mmCIF file of N, CA and C in Angstrom:
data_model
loop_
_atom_site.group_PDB
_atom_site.id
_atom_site.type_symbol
_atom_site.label_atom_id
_atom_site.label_comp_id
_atom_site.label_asym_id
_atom_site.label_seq_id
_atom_site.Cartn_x
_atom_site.Cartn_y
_atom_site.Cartn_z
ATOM 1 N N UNK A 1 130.162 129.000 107.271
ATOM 2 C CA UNK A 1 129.590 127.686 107.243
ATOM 3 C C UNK A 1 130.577 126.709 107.872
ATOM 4 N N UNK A 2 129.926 125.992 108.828
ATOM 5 C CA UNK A 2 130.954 124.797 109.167
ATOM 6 C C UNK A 2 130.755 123.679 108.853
ATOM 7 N N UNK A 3 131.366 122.797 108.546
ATOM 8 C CA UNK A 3 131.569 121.791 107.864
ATOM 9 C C UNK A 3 132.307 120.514 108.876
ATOM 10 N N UNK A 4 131.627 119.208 109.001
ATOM 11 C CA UNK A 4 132.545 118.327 109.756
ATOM 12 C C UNK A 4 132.934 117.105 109.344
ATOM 13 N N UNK A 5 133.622 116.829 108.988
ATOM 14 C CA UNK A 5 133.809 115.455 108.392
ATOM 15 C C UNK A 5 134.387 113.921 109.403
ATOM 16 N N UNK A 6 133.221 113.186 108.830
ATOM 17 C CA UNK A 6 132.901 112.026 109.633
ATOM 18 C C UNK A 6 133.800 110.782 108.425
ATOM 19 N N UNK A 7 134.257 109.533 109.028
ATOM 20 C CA UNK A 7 134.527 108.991 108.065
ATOM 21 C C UNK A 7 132.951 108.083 107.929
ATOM 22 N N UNK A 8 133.257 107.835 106.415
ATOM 23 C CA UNK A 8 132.176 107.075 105.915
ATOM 24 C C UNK A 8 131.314 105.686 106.886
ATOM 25 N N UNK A 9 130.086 105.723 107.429
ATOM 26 C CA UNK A 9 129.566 104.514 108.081
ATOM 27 C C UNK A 9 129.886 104.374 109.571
ATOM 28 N N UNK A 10 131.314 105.297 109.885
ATOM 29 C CA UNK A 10 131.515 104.860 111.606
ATOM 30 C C UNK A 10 130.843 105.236 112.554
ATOM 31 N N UNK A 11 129.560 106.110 112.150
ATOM 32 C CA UNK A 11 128.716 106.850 113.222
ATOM 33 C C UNK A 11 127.518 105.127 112.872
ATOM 34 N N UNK A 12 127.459 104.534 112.222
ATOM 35 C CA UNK A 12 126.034 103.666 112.093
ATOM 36 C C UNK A 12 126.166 102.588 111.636
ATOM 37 N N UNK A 13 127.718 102.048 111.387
ATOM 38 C CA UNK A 13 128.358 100.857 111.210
ATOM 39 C C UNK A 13 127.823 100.191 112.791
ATOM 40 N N UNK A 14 127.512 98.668 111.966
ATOM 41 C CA UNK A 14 127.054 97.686 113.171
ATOM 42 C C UNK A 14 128.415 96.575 113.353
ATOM 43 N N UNK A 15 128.604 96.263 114.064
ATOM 44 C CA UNK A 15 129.637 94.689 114.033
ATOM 45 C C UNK A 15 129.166 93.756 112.857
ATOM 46 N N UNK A 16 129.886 93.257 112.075
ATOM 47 C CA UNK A 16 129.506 92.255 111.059
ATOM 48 C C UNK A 16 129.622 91.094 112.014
ATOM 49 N N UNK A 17 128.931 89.839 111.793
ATOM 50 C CA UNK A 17 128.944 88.581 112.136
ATOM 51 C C UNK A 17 129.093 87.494 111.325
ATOM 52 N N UNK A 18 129.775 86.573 112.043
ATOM 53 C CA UNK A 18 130.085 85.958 110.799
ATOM 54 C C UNK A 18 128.825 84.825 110.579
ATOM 55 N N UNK A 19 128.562 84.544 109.615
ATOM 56 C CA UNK A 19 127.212 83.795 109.138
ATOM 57 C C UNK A 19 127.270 82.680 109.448
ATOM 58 N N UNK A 20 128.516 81.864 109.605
ATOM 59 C CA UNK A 20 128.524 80.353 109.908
ATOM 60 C C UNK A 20 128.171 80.068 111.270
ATOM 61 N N UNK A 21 128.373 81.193 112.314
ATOM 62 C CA UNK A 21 127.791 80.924 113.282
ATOM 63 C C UNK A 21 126.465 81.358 113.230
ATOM 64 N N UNK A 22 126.112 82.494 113.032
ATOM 65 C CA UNK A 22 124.728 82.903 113.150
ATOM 66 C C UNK A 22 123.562 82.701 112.098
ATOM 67 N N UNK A 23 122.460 81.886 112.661
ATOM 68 C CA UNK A 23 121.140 81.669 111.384
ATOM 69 C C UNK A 23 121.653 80.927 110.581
ATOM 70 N N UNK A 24 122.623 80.069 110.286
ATOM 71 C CA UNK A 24 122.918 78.733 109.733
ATOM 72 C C UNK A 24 122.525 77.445 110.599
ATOM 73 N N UNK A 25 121.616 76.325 109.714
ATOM 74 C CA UNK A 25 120.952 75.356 110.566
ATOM 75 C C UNK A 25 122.039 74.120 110.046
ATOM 76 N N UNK A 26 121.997 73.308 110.996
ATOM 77 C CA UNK A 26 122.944 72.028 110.929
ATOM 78 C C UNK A 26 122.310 70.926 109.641
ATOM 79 N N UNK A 27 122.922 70.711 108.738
ATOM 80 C CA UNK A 27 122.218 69.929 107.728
ATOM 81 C C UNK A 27 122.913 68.732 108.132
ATOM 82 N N UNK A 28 121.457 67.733 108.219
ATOM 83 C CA UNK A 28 121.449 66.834 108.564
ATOM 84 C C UNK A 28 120.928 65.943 106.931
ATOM 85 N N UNK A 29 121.461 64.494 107.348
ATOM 86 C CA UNK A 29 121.440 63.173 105.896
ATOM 87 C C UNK A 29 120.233 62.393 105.970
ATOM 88 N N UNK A 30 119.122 62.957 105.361
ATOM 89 C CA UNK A 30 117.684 62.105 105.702
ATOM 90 C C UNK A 30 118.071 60.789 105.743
ATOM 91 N N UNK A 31 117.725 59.464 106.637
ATOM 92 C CA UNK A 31 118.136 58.511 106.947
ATOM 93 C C UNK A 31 116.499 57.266 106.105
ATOM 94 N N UNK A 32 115.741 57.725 106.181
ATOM 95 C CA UNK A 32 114.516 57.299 105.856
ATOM 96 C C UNK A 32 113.278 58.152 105.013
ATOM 97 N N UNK A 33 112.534 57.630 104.403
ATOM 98 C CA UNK A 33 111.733 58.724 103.499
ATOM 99 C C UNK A 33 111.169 59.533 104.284
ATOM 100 N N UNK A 34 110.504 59.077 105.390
ATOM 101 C CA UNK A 34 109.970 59.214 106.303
ATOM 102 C C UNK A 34 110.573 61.154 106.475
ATOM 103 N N UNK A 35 111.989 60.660 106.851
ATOM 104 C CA UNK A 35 112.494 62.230 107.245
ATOM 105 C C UNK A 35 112.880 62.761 105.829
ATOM 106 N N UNK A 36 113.075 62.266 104.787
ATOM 107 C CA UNK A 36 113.410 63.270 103.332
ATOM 108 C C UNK A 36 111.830 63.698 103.454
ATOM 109 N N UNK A 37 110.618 63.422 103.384
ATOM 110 C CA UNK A 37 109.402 63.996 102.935
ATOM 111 C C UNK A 37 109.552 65.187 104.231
ATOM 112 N N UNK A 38 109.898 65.560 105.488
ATOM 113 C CA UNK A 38 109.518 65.977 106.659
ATOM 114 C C UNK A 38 110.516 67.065 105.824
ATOM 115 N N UNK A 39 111.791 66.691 104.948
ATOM 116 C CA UNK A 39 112.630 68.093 105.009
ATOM 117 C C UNK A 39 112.143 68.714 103.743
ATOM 118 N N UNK A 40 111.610 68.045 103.153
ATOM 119 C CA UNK A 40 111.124 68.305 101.352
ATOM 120 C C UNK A 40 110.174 68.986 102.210
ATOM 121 N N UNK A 41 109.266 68.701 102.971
ATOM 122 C CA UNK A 41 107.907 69.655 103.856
ATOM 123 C C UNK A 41 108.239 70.881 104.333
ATOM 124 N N UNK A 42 109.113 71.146 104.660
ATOM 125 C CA UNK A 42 109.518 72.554 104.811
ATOM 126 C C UNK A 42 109.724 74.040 104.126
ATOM 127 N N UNK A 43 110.395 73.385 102.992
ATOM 128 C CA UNK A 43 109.994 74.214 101.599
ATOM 129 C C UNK A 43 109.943 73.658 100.658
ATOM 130 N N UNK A 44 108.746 73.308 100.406
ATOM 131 C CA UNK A 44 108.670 72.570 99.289
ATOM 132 C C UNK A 44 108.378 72.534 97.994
ATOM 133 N N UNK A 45 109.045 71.842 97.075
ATOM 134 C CA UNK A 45 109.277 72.182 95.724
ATOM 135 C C UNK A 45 108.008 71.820 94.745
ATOM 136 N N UNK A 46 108.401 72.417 93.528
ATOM 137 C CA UNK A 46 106.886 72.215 92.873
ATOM 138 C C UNK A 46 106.557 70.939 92.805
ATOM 139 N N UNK A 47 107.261 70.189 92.604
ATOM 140 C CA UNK A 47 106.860 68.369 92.370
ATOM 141 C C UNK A 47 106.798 67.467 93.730
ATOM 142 N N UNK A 48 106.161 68.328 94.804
ATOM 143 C CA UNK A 48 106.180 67.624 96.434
ATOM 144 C C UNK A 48 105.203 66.698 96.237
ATOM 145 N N UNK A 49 103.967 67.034 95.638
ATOM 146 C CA UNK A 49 102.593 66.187 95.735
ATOM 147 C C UNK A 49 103.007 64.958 95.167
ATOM 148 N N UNK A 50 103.801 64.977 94.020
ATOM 149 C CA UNK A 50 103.943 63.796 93.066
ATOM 150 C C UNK A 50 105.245 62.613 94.083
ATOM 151 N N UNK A 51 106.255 63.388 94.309
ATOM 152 C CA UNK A 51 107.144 62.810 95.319
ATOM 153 C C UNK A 51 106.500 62.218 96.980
ATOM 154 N N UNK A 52 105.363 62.573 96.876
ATOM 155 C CA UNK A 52 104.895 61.798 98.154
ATOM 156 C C UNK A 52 103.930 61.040 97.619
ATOM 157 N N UNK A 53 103.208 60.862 96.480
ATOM 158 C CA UNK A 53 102.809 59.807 96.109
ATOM 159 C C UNK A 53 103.880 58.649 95.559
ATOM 160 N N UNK A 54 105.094 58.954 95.121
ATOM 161 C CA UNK A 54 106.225 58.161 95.076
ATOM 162 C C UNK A 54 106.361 57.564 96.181
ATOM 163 N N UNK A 55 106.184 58.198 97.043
ATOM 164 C CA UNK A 55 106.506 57.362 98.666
ATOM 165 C C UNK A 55 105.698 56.432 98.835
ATOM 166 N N UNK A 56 104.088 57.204 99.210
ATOM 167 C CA UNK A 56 103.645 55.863 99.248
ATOM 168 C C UNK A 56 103.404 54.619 98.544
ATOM 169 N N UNK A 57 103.581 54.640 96.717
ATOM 170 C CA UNK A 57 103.556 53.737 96.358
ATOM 171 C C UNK A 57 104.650 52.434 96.823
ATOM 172 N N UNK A 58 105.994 53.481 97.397
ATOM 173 C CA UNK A 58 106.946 52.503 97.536
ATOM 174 C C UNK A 58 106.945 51.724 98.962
ATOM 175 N N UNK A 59 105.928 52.671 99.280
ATOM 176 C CA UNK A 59 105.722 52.053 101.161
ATOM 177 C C UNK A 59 104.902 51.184 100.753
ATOM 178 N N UNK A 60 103.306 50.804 99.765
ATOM 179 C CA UNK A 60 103.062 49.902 99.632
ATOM 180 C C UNK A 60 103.355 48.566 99.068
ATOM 181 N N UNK A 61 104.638 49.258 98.278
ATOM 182 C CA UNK A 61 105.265 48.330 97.585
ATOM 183 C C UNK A 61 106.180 47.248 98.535
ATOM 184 N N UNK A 62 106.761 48.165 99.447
ATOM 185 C CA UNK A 62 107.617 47.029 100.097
ATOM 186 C C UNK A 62 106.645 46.780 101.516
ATOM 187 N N UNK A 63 105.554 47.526 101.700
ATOM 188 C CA UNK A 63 104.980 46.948 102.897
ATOM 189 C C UNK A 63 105.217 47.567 104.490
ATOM 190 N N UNK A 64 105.973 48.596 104.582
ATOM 191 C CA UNK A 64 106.246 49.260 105.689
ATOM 192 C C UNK A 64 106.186 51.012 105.023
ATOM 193 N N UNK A 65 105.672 51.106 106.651
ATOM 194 C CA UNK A 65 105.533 52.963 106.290
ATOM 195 C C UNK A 65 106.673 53.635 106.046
ATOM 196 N N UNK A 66 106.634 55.319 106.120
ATOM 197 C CA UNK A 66 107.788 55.765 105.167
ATOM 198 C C UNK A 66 108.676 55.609 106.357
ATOM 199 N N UNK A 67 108.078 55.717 107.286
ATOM 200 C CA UNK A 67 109.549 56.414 108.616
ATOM 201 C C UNK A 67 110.259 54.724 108.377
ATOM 202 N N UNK A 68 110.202 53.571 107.686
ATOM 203 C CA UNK A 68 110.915 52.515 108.128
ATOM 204 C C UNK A 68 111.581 52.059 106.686
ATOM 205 N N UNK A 69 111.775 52.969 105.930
ATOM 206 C CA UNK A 69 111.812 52.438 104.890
ATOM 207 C C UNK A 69 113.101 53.462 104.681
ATOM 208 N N UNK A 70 114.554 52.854 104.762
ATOM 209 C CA UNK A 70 115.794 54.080 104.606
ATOM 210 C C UNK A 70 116.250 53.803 102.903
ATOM 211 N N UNK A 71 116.637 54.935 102.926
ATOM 212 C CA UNK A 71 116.856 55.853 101.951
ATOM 213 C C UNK A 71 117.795 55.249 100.764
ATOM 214 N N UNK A 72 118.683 54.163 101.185
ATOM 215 C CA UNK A 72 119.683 53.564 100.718
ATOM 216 C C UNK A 72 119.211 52.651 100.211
ATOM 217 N N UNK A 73 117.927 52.285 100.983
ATOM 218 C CA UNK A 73 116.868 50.789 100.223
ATOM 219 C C UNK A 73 116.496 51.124 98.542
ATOM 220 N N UNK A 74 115.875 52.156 99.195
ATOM 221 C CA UNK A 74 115.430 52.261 97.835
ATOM 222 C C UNK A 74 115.800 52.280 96.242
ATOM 223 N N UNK A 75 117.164 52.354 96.549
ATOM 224 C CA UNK A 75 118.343 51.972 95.071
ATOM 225 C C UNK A 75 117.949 50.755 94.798
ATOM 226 N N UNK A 76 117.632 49.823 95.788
ATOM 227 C CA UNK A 76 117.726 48.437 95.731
ATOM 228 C C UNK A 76 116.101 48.006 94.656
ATOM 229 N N UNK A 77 115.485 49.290 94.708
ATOM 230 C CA UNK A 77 113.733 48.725 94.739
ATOM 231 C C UNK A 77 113.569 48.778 92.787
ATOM 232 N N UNK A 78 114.578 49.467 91.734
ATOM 233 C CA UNK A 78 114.285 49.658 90.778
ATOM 234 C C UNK A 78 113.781 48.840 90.271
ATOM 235 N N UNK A 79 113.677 47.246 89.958
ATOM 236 C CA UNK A 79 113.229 46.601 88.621
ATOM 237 C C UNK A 79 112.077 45.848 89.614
ATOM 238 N N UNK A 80 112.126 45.653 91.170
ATOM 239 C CA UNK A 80 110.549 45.565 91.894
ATOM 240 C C UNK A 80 110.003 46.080 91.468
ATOM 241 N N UNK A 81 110.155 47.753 91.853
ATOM 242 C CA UNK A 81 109.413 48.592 91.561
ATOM 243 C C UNK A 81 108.736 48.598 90.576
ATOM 244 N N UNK A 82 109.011 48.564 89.466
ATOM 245 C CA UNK A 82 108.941 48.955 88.128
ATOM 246 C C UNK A 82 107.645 47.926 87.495
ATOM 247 N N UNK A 83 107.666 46.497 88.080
ATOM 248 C CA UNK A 83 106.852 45.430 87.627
ATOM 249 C C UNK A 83 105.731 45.430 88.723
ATOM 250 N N UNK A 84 106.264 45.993 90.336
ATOM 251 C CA UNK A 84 104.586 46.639 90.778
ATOM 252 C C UNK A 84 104.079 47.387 90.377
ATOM 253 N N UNK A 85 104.223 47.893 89.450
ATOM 254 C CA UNK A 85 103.461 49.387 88.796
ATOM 255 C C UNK A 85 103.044 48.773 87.904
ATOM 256 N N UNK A 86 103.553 47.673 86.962
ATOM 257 C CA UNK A 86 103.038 47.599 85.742
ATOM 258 C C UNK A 86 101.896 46.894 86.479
ATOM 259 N N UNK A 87 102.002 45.330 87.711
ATOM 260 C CA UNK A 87 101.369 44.941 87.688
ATOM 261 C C UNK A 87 99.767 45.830 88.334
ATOM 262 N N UNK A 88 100.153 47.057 88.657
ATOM 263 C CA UNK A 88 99.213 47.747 88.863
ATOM 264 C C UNK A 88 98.322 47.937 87.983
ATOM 265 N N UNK A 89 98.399 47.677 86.791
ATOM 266 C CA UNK A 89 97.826 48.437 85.839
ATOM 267 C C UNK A 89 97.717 49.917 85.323
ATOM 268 N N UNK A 90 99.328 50.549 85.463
ATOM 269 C CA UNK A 90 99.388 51.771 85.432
ATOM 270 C C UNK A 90 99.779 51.803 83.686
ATOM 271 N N UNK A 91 99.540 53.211 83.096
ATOM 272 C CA UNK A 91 99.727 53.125 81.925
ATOM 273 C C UNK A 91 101.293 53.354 81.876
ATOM 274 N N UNK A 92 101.828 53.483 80.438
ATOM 275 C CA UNK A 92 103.492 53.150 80.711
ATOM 276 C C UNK A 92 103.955 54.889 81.031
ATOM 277 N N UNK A 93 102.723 56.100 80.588
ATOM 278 C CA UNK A 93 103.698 57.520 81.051
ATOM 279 C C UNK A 93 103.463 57.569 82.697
ATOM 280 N N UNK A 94 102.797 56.896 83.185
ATOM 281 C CA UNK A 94 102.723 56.608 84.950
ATOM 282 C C UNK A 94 103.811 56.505 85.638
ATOM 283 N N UNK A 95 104.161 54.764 83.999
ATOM 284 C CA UNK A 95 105.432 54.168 85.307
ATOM 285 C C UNK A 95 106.519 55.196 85.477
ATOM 286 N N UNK A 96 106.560 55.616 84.066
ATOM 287 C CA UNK A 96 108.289 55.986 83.749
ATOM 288 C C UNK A 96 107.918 57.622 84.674
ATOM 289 N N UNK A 97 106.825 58.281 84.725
ATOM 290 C CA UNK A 97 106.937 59.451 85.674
ATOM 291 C C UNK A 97 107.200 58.942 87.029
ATOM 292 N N UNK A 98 106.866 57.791 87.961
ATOM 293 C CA UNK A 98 107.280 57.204 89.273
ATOM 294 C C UNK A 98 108.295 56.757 89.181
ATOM 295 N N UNK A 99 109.083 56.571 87.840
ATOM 296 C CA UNK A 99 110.574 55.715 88.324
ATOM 297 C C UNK A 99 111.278 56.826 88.395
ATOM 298 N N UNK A 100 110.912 57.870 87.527
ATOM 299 C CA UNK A 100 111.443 59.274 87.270
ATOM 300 C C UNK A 100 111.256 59.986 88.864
ATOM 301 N N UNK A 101 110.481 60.219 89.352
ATOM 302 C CA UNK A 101 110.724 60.598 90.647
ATOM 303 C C UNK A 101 111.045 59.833 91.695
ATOM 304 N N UNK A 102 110.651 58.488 91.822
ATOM 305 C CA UNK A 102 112.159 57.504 92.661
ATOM 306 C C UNK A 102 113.614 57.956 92.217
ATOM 307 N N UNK A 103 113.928 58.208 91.515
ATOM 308 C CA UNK A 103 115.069 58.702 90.602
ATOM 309 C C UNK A 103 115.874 59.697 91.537
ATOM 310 N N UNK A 104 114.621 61.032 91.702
ATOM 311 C CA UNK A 104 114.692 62.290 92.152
ATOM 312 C C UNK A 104 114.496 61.988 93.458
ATOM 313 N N UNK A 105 114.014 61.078 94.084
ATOM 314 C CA UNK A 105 114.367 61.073 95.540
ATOM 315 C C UNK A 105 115.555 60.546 96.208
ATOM 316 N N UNK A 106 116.481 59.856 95.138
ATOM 317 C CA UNK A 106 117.172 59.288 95.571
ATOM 318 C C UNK A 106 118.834 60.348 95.688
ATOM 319 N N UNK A 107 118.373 61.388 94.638
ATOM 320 C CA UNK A 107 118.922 62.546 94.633
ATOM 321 C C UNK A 107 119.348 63.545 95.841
#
């Protein structure tokens, strides 16, 4: 009987690569809701539907669509916010679920 010994993997070993170059995408700093909803759209999480109705309430709130409305504003919008909703006539588990996901977008 003959017998040959190979070392382990060198007949079907591939080159490793290193990952930072390859199939890693450049993460970019959503600048406007506009582009956080476009990256939240990509894979999106269980609470997407509710977070884009967050948007638009806040696009109607301040009056411009999402692409114009940056991201940094919206810190600014809490106690607006909060009294357009009431004056909406929303009930109070409404508001506090929309301030709760303004919250999470700001995340």
């Amino acid at each position: 009987m003959t017998v040959s010994v190979l070392q382990f993997g060198a007949q079907i070993a591939c080159e490793i690569r290193d990952s930072s170059v390859n199939g890693t995408q450049e993460v970019r700093n959503p600048e406007t809701l506009g582009d956080l909803l476009d990256i939240l759209g990509r894979n999106p999480p269980p609470e997407f539907t509710m977070l884009k109705s967050t948007c638009a309430l806040l696009a109607a709130y301040l009056e411009k669509p999402t692409e114009q409305i940056k991201v940094d504003s919206v810190n600014e919008t809490k106690d607006g916010f909060h009294s357009y909703l009431v004056g909406r006539k929303n009930k109070s588990n409404s508001i506090r679920s929309y301030m709760n996901f303004r919250r999470i977008l700001l995340k």
